[in-house]
Coordinates of C-alpha atoms in Angstrom, one line a residue:
M1 CA 116.9 54.2 101.0
F2 CA 120.0 55.1 98.9
A3 CA 118.4 58.3 97.8
T4 CA 117.6 59.4 101.3
V5 CA 120.7 58.3 103.1
I6 CA 123.4 59.0 100.5
Y7 CA 122.2 61.0 97.5
D8 CA 120.1 63.7 99.2
P9 CA 122.8 64.9 101.6
V10 CA 125.4 65.1 98.8
A11 CA 123.0 66.9 96.5
H12 CA 122.4 69.4 99.3
W13 CA 126.2 69.9 99.7
V14 CA 126.4 70.8 96.0
W15 CA 123.1 72.5 95.3
G16 CA 121.8 73.6 98.7
A17 CA 121.2 77.3 99.3
W18 CA 119.4 79.1 102.2
E19 CA 119.2 82.5 103.7
A20 CA 120.9 82.8 107.1
Q21 CA 119.8 84.9 110.0
D22 CA 122.0 87.8 109.0
G23 CA 120.3 87.9 105.5
K24 CA 123.3 86.5 103.6
M25 CA 122.9 83.5 101.3
R26 CA 124.6 80.3 102.5
Y27 CA 125.5 77.4 100.2
G28 CA 126.5 73.8 100.7
W29 CA 130.1 73.2 101.6
L30 CA 131.0 71.7 98.3
R31 CA 129.6 74.7 96.5
E32 CA 131.5 77.0 98.9
L33 CA 134.6 75.2 97.7
G34 CA 133.8 76.2 94.1
V35 CA 132.1 73.1 92.8
L36 CA 129.7 73.9 90.0
D37 CA 127.3 71.1 88.9
F38 CA 125.0 72.2 86.1
A39 CA 123.4 68.9 85.0
G40 CA 123.8 66.7 88.1
G41 CA 126.7 64.6 86.9
I42 CA 129.0 65.3 89.9
V43 CA 126.4 64.3 92.5
V44 CA 125.4 61.1 90.5
H45 CA 128.9 60.0 89.7
L46 CA 130.3 60.9 93.1
T47 CA 127.7 58.9 95.1
S48 CA 127.6 55.9 92.7
G49 CA 131.4 55.7 92.5
F50 CA 132.0 55.8 96.2
S51 CA 129.1 53.4 96.8
A52 CA 130.6 50.9 94.3
L53 CA 134.0 51.2 96.0
A54 CA 132.4 50.5 99.4
V55 CA 130.6 47.5 98.1
A56 CA 133.7 46.2 96.4
L57 CA 135.7 46.5 99.6
V58 CA 133.0 44.8 101.6
I59 CA 132.6 41.9 99.1
G60 CA 136.3 41.5 98.5
Q61 CA 138.1 39.4 95.9
P62 CA 136.5 36.2 94.4
S63 CA 137.4 33.1 96.3
K64 CA 138.1 30.9 93.3
K65 CA 139.4 31.5 89.9
V66 CA 137.1 31.8 86.9
P67 CA 138.1 29.6 84.0
Q68 CA 139.1 31.5 80.9
E69 CA 136.3 31.5 78.3
E70 CA 136.7 31.0 74.5
A71 CA 136.6 34.0 72.1
H72 CA 133.2 35.6 71.5
S73 CA 131.4 36.0 68.3
L74 CA 132.9 38.9 66.3
P75 CA 129.6 39.7 64.4
L76 CA 127.7 39.9 67.7
V77 CA 130.4 42.1 69.2
F78 CA 130.2 44.4 66.2
I79 CA 126.3 44.5 66.4
G80 CA 126.4 45.3 70.2
T81 CA 129.1 48.0 69.8
S82 CA 127.1 49.6 66.9
L83 CA 123.9 49.7 69.0
L84 CA 125.7 51.2 72.0
W85 CA 127.5 53.8 69.8
F86 CA 124.2 54.7 68.0
G87 CA 122.3 55.1 71.3
W88 CA 125.1 57.1 72.9
N89 CA 125.4 59.3 69.9
G90 CA 121.7 59.9 69.7
F91 CA 121.5 60.7 73.4
N92 CA 124.5 63.0 73.6
G93 CA 124.7 64.3 70.1
G94 CA 121.2 65.6 69.9

């Protein structure tokens, strides 16, 4: 449902192109403003960011305070950070 109602129109605004009656190419209004999106990052991050903001505004602040937790395990933090770094570097670095 998200893809149909939110993502698809925004993707059309950025990537959409069609030939008008006069033979000229027309593009989505964001593309007409000069937005270039080569890998889809603008559409994905724009829709997910505004959706997260809308949900946060609807949900609101928590009603009760969360008790402060004790410190976490430093070795587990190091292992998790290393795994994330390795995965990110492998994905983005090639």
